[in-house]
Coordinates of C-alpha atoms and ligand atoms in Angstrom, one line a residue:
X1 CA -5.5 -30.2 -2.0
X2 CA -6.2 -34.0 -2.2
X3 CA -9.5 -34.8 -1.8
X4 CA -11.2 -32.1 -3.8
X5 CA -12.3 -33.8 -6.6
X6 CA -14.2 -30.9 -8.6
X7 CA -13.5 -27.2 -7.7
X8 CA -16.5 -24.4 -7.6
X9 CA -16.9 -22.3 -10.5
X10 CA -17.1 -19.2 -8.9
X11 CA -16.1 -18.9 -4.7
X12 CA -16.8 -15.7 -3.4
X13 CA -14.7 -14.8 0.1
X14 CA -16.2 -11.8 2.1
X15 CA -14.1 -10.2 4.8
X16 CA -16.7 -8.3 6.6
X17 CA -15.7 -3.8 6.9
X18 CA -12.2 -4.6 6.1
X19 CA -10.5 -1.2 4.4
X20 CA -8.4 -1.2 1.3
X21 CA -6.0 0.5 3.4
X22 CA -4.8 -2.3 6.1
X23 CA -4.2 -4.5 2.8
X24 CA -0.6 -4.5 3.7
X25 CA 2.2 -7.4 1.8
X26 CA 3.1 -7.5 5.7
X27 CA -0.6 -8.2 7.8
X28 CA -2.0 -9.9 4.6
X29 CA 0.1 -11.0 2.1
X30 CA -1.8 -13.4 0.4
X31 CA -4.6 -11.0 -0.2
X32 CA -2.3 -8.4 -1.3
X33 CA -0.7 -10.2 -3.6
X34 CA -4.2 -11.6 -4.9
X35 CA -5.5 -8.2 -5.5
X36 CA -2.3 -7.1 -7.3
X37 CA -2.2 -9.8 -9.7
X38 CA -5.6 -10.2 -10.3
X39 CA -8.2 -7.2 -11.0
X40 CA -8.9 -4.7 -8.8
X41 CA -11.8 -2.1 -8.4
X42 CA -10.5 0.4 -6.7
X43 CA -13.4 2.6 -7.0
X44 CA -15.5 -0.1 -5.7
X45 CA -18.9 1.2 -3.4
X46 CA -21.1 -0.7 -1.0
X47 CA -24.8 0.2 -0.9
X48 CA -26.5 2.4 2.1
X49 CA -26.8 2.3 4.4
X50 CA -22.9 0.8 4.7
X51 CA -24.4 -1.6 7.0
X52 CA -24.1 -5.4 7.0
X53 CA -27.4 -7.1 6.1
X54 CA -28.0 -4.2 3.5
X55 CA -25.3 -5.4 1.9
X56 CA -25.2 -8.8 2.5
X57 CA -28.7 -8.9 0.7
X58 CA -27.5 -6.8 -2.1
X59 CA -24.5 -8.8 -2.7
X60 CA -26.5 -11.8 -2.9
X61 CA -29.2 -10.3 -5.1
X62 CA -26.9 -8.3 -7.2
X63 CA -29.5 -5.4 -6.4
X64 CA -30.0 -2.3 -4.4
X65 CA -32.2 -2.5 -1.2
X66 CA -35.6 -0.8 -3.5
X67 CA -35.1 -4.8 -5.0
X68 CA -34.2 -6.5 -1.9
X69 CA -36.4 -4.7 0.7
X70 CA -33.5 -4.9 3.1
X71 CA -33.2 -1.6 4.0
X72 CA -31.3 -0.7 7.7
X73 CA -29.8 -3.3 9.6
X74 CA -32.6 -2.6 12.2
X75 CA -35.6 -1.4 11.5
X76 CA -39.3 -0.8 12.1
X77 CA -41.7 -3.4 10.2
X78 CA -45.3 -3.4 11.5
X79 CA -45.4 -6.9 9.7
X80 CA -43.0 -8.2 11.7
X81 CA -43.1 -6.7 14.7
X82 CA -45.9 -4.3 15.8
X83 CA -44.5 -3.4 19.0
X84 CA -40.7 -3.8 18.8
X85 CA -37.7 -3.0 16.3
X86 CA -36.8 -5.8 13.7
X87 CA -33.2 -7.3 14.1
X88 CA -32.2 -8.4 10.8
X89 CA -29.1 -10.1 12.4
X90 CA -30.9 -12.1 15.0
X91 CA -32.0 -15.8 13.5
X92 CA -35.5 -15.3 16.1
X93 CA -36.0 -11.8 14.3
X94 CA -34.9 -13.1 10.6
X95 CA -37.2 -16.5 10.5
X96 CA -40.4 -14.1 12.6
X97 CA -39.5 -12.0 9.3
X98 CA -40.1 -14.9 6.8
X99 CA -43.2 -15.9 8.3
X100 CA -44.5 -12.3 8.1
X101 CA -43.7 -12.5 4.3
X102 CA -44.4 -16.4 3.4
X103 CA -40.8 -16.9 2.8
X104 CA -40.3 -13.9 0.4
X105 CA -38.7 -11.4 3.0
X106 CA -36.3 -10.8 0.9
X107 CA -38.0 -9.2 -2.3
X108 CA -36.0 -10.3 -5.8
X109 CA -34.6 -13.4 -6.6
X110 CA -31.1 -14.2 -5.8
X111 CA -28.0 -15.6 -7.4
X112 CA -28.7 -18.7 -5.4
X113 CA -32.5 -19.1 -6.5
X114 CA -31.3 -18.0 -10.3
X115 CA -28.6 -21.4 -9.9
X116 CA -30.5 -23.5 -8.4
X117 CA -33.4 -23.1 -11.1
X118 CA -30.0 -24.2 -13.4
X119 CA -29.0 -27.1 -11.8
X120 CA -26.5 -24.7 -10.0
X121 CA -25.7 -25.8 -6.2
X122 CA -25.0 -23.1 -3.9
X123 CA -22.8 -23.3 -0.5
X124 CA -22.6 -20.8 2.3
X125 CA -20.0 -21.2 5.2
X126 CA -20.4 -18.1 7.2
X127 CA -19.2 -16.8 10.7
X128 CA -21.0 -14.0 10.6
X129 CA -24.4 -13.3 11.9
X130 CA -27.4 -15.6 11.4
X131 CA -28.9 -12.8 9.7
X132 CA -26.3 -12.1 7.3
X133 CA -25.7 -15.8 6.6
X134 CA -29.4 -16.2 6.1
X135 CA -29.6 -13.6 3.7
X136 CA -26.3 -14.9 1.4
X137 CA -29.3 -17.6 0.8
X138 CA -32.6 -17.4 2.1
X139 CA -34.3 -20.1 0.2
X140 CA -31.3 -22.7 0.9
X141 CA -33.5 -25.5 2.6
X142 CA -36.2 -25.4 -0.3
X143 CA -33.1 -25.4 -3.1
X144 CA -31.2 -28.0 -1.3
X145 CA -28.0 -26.2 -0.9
X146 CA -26.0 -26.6 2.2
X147 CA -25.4 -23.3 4.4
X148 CA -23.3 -23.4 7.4
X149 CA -23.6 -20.5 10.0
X150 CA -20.9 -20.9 12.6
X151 CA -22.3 -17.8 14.8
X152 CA -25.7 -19.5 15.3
X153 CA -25.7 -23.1 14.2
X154 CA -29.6 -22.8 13.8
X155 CA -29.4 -21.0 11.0
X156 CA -27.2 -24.3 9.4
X157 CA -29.1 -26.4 7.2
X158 CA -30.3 -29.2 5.4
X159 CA -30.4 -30.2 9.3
X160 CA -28.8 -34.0 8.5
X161 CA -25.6 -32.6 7.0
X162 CA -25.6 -29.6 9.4
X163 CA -25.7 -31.9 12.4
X164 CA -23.2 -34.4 11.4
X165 CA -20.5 -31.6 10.6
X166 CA -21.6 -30.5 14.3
X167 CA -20.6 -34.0 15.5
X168 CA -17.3 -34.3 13.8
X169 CA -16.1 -30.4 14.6
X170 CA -18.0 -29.7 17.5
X171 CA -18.0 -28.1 20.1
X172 CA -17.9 -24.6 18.5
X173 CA -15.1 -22.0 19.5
X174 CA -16.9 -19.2 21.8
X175 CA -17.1 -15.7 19.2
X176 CA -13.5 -13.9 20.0
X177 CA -12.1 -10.6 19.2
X178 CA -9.9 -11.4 17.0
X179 CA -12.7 -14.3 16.0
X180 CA -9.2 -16.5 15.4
X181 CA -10.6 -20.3 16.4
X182 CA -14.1 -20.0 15.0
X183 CA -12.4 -18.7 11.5
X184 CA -10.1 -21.4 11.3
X185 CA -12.4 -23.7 12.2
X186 CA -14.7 -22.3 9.3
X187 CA -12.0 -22.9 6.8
X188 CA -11.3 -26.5 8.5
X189 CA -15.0 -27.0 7.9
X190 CA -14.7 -25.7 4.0
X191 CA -11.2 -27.5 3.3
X192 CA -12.0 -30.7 4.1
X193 CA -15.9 -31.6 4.3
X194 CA -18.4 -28.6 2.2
X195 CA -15.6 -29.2 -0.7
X196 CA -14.7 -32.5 -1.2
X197 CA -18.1 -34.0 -0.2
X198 CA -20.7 -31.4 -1.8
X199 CA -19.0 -30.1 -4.4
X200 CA -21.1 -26.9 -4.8
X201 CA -20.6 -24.7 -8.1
X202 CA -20.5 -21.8 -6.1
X203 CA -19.0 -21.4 -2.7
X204 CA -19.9 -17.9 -0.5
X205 CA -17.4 -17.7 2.3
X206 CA -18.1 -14.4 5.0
X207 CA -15.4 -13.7 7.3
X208 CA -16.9 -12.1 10.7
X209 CA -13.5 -10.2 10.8
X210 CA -12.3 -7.7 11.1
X211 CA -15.8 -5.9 11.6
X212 CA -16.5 -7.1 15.3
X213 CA -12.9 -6.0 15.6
X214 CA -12.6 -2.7 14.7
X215 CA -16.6 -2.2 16.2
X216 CA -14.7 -3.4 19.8
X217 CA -11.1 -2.6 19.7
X218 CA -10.7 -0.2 17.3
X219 CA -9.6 -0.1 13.6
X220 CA -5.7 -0.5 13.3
X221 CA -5.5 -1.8 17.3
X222 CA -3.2 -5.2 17.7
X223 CA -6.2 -6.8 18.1
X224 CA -7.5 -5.7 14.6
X225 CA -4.3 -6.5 13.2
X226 CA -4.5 -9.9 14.8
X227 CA -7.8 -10.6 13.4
X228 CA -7.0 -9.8 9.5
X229 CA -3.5 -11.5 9.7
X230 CA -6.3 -14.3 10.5
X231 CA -8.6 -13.9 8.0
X232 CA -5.3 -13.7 5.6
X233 CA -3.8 -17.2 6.4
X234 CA -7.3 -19.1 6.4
X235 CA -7.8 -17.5 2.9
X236 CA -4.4 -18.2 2.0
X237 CA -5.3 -22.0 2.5
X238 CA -8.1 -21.8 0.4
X239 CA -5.5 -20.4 -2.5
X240 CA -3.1 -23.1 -1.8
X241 CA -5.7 -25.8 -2.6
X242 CA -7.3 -23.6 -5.9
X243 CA -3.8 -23.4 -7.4
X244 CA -2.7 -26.6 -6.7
X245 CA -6.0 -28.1 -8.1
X246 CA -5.7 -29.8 -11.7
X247 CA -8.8 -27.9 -12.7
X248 CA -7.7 -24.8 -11.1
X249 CA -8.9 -22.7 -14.3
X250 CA -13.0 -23.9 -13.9
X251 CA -12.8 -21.8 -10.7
X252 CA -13.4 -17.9 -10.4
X253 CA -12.7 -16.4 -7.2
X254 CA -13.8 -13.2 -6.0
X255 CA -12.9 -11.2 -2.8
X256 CA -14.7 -8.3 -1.3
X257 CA -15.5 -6.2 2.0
X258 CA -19.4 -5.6 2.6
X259 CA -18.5 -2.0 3.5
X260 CA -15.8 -0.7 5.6
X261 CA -15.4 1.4 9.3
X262 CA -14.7 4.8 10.8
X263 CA -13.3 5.3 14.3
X264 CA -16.0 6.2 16.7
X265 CA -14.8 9.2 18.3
X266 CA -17.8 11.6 19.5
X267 CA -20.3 10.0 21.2
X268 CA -23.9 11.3 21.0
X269 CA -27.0 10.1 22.2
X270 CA -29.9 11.0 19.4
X271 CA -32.9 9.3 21.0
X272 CA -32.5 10.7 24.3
X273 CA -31.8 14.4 22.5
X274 CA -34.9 13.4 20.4
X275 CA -37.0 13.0 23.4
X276 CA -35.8 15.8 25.4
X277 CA -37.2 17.6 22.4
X278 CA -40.5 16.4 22.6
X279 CA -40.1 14.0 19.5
X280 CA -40.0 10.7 20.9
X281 CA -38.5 7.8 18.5
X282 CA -40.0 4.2 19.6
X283 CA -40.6 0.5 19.1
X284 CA -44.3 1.5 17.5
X285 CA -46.4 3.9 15.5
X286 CA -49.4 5.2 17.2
X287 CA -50.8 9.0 18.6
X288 CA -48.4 8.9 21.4
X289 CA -45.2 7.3 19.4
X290 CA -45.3 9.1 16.1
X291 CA -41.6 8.0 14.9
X292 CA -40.1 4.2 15.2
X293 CA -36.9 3.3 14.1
X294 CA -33.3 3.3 15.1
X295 CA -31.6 6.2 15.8
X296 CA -27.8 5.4 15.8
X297 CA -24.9 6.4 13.7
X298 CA -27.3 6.5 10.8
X299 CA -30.8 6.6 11.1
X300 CA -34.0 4.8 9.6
X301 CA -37.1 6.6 11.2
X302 CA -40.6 5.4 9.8
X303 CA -43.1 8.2 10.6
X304 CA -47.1 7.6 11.5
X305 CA -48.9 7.6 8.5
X306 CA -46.0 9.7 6.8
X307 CA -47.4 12.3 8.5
X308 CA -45.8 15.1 6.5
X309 CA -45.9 18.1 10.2
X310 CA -44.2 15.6 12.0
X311 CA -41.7 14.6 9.0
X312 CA -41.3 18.3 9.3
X313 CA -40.6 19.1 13.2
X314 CA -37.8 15.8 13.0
X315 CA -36.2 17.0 9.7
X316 CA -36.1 20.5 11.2
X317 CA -34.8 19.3 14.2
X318 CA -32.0 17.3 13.0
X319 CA -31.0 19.9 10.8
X320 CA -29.7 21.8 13.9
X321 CA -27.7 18.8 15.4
X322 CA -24.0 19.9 14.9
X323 CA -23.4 16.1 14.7
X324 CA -26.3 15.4 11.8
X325 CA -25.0 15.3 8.4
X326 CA -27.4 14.2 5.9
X327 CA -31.1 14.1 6.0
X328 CA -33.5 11.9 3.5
X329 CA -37.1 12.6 2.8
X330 CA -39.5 11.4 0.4
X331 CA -42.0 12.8 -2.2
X332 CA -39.0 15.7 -3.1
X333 CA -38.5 16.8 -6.6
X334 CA -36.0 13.7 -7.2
X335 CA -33.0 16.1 -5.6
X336 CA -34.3 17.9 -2.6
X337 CA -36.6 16.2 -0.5
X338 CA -40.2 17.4 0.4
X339 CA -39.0 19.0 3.8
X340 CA -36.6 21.7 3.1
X341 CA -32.7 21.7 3.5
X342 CA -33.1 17.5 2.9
X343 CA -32.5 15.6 -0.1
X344 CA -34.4 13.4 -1.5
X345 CA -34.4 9.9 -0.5
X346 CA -34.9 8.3 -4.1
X347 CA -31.2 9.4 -4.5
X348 CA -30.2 6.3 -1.6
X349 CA -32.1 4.2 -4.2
X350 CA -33.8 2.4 -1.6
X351 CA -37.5 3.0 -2.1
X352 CA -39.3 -0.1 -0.8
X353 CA -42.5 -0.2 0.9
X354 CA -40.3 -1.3 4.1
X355 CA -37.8 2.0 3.6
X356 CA -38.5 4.2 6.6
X357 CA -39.6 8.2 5.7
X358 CA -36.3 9.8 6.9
X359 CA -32.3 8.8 6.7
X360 CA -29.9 10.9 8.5
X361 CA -26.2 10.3 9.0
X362 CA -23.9 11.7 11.5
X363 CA -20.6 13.9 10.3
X364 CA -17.6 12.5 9.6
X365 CA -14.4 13.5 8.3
X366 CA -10.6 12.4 7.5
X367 CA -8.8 13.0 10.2
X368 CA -6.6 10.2 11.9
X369 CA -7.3 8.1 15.1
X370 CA -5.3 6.8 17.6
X371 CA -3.6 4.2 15.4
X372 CA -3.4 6.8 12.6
X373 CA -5.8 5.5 10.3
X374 CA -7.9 8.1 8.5
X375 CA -11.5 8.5 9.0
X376 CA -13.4 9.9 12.2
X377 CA -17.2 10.4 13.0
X378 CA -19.6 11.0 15.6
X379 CA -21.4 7.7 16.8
X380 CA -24.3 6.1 18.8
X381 CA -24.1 3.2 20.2
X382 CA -24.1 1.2 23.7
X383 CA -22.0 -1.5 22.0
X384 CA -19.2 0.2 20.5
X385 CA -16.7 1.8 22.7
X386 CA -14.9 5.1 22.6
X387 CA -12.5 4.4 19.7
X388 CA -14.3 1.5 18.5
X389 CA -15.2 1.2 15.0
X390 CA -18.7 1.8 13.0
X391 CA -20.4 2.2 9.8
X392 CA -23.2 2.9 8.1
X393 CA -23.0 6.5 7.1
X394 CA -21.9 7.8 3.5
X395 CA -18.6 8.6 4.2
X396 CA -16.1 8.1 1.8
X397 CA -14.1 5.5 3.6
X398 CA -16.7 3.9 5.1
X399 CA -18.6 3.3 1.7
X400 CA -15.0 1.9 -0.1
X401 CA -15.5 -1.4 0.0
X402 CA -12.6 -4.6 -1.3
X403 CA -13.9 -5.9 -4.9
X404 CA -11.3 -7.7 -6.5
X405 CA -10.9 -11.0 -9.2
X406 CA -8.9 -13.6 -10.3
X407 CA -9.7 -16.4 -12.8
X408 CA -9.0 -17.9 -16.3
X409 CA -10.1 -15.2 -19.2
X410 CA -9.6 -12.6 -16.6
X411 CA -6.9 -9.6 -17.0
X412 CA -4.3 -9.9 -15.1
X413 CA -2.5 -6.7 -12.7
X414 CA -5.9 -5.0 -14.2
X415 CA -6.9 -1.8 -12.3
X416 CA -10.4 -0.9 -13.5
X417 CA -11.5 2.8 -14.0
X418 CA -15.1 2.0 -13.2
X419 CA -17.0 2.1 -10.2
X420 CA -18.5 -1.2 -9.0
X421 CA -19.9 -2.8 -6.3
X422 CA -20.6 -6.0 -4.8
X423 CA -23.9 -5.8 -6.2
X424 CA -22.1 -6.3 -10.0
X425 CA -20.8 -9.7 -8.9
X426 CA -24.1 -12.1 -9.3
X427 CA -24.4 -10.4 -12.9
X428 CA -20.6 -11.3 -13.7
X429 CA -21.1 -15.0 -12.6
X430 CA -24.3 -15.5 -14.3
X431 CA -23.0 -13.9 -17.2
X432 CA -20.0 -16.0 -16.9
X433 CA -22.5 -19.8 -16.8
X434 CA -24.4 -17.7 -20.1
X435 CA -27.5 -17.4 -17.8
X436 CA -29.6 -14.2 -18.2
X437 CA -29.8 -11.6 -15.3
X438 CA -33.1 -11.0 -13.8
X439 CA -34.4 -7.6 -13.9
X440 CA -33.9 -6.8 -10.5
X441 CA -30.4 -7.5 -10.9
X442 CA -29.2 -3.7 -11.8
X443 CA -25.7 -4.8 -11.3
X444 CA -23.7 -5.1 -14.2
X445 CA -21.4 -7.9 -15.0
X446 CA -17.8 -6.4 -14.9
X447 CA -16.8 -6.9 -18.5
X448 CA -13.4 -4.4 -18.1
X449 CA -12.1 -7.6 -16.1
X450 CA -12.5 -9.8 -19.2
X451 CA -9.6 -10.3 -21.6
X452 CA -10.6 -9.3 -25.0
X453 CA -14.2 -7.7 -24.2
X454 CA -15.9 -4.8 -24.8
X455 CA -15.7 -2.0 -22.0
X456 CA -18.5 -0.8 -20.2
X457 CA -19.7 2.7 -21.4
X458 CA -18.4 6.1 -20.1
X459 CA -19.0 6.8 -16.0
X460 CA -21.5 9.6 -15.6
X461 CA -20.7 11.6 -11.9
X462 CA -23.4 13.6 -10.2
X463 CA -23.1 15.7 -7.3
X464 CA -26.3 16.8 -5.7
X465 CA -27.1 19.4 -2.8
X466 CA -29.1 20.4 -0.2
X467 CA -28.7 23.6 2.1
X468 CA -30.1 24.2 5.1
X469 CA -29.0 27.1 7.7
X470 CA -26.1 25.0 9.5
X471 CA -24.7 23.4 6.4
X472 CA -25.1 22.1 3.2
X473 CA -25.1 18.2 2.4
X474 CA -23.3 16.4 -0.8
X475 CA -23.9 13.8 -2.2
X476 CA -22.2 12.4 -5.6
X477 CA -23.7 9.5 -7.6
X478 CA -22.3 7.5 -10.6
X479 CA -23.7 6.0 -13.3
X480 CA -22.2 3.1 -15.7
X481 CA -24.8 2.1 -18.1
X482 CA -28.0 0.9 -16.3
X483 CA -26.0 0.6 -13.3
X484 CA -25.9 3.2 -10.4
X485 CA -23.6 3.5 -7.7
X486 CA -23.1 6.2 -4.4
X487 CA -19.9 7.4 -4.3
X488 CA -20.1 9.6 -1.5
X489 CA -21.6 12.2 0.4
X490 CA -20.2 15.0 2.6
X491 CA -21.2 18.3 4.3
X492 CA -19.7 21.5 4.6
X493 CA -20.4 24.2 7.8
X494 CA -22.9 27.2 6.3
Ligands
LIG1 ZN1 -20.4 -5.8 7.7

């Protein structure tokens, strides 16, 4: 593309809980066709919770949420908020969440800060949440870097630039399902202003679709369809000016999903279950509201003062749900939690000070919706409806996630036998600028994709177990290295 004068080194597209398996030649060709001549991970993971923020924080810290402190996509943070849930996708909730924590809310460094304190410029066009755009780059205004958040132009900064790109492209398209004008826009915005006249070396693009998509219509509807044929052409755009660029070869471009979706068949309604039973789930901690948290598809209940009765009467509880699938505790033997028939939670390898005592998920299974896509689970949720689409849990399909490469040094048609995860891609591009890693960064760079280097060691594969009288809860980790990944976890009836 004219104009362009210097490409990125690395651009990063994220099409947020878009499945491997609607990666069709005919709804997204140019992705397809990416993905099959550049190098795929097919065994490719998210973090958990498969949630958004979770991941969008991992991703950008190439760490799990123990590092990041991002741990639910809603949660309960006494720091934040003493008397009501923390939103992590709400701008209000995300900068009352920096104040609490002087800046730091998000708890290792990120592949922004590491660039920047390199010379390294850092760009963020986003249409997803103020939350998850805020966390691609928290510390954007004090590095400089320009981050654009289309859902919530608040969030857009340094303010100057942010303003005059409102001028020129503004009025902003309402948020649609398919979100077809405020994506092209987005890639308007990328094309022909963020590229040509900041030149970042790296370039984060998130795609809002197909999540809010699937969450609303359903995960193979038209309208889901519509939305990744979408995302397909405003990426295909992008390629178009990368392979027609003289410098083409500087530039390393990675796609990936954050997580992908189920179809929401069984509705259930855990909180108002919870409270029938006497075990009421709030906005607080105190004598009258032991447990705060959310309660959804996958939980995140913090318990007052860990109080290890009441840990007790919920795990015990939930354990005879016919919808609950796994249950987390803390303080186990590193397999089996402390309360019985739970695993431990240092297994979700999330232990932060924020992580809430007890994780459940709800069940979920293979079998095909209405548009006969695999993948089916019970849900919770007042915005999702009956055949919507959610996420979260540990599911198999939900936790395969889209990680694929293309760029100069790179294999080519390269499928790689590892696991990975999004969280290996701030490792591979600072290994790629010769930049050490932090230590928080337990990602590893994904040296099977280079030509010529040396592969990553053997995969270890775990599974671990829990019983309890209703059923008995799986969970299989892998290990590459110093690098950990969830593959999965399942339950089978008693
Ligand atoms: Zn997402």
């Amino acid at each position: 593309m004219t104009g362009i004068a210097k490409l990125p080194r690395f651009v990063v597209f994220v099409f947020d809980a878009l499945r491997r398996d609607m990666i069709s030649a005919r709804h997204m060709p140019h992705l397809r066709r990416f993905i099959d001549e550049g190098c795929d991970f097919p065994a490719s993971r998210c973090v958990f919770p498969s949630a958004t923020r979770v991941n969008a924080a991992a991703l950008a810290c190439g760490a799990m949420p123990a590092a990041t402190g991002v741990v639910a996509n809603q949660f309960f943070d006494a720091r934040v908020y003493a008397n009501k849930l923390f939103h992590t996708g709400r701008h209000d909730d995300m900068q009352a969440a920096e104040r609490a924590y002087g800046g730091a809310f998000v708890t290792a460094p990120t592949l922004a800060d590491v660039l920047a304190s390199h010379g390294y410029s850092v760009a963020v066009v986003s249409s997803g949440s103020a939350g998850t755009t805020h966390l691609l780059n928290p510390r954007s205004a004090t590095h400089g870097h320009v981050t654009l958040c289309l859902s919530d132009w608040r969030r857009s900064s340094p303010q100057a630039y942010a303003g005059e790109i409102l001028r020129r492209y503004g009025p902003l398209p309402q948020a649609a399902t398919p979100n077809l004008e405020r994506i092209r826009l987005q890639m308007d915005m990328t094309l022909e202003a963020v590229l040509p006249e900041i030149a970042p070396d790296v370039l984060l693009i998130w795609f809002s679709d197909p999540d809010s998509t699937y969450h609303e219509c359903g995960i193979g509807s038209p309208q889901s369809i519509a939305a990744i044929e979408n995302t397909d052409r405003q990426f295909g755009r992008f390629l178009d000016a990368w392979r027609n660029h003289p410098e083409s070869a500087r530039c390393m471009v990675a796609v990936c999903s954050d997580h992908a979706q189920l179809s929401a068949e069984r509705r259930v309604r855990p909180k108002d279950a919870m409270r029938a039973a006497g075990l009421v789930v709030g906005n607080r901690l105190d004598a009258q509201t032991p447990y705060a948290g959310s309660a959804g598809y996958y939980g995140a209940i913090r318990v007052d003062a860990g109080n290890p009765e009441k840990l007790a009467m919920l795990a015990q509880w939930l354990q005879e749900q016919p919808w609950c699938g796994h249950i987390f505790t803390p303080d186990g033997d590193g397999v089996r939690g402390a309360i019985p028939g739970t695993l431990d939670r240092r297994l979700l390898m999330l232990e932060h000070a924020r992580a809430p005592e007890l994780y459940y998920t709800m069940r979920a299974d293979d079998a095909r919706n209405r548009f006969g896509l695999p993948g089916t689970c019970w849900f919770a949720s007042r915005e999702i409806p009956d055949g919507g689409g959610t996420h979260g849990g540990l599911h198999r399909i939900e936790m395969s996630n889209l990680l694929a490469l293309q760029g100069e040094g790179l294999r080519q048609s390269y499928r790689s036998p590892w696991p990975a995860s999004q969280t290996d891609l701030a490792p591979t591009v600072l290994s790629r600028l010769g930049i050490a890693a932090p230590a928080t960064m337990t990602g590893r760079a994904l040296s099977e994709a280079i030509e010529n280097a040396a592969e990553p060691p053997p995969v270890e594969a775990r599974v671990f177990d829990a019983q309890s009288a209703r059923h008995a809860q799986f969970l299989r980790l892998w290990r590459v290295g110093g690098s950990a990944y969830i593959d999965q976890g399942w339950v089978e009836q008693a």
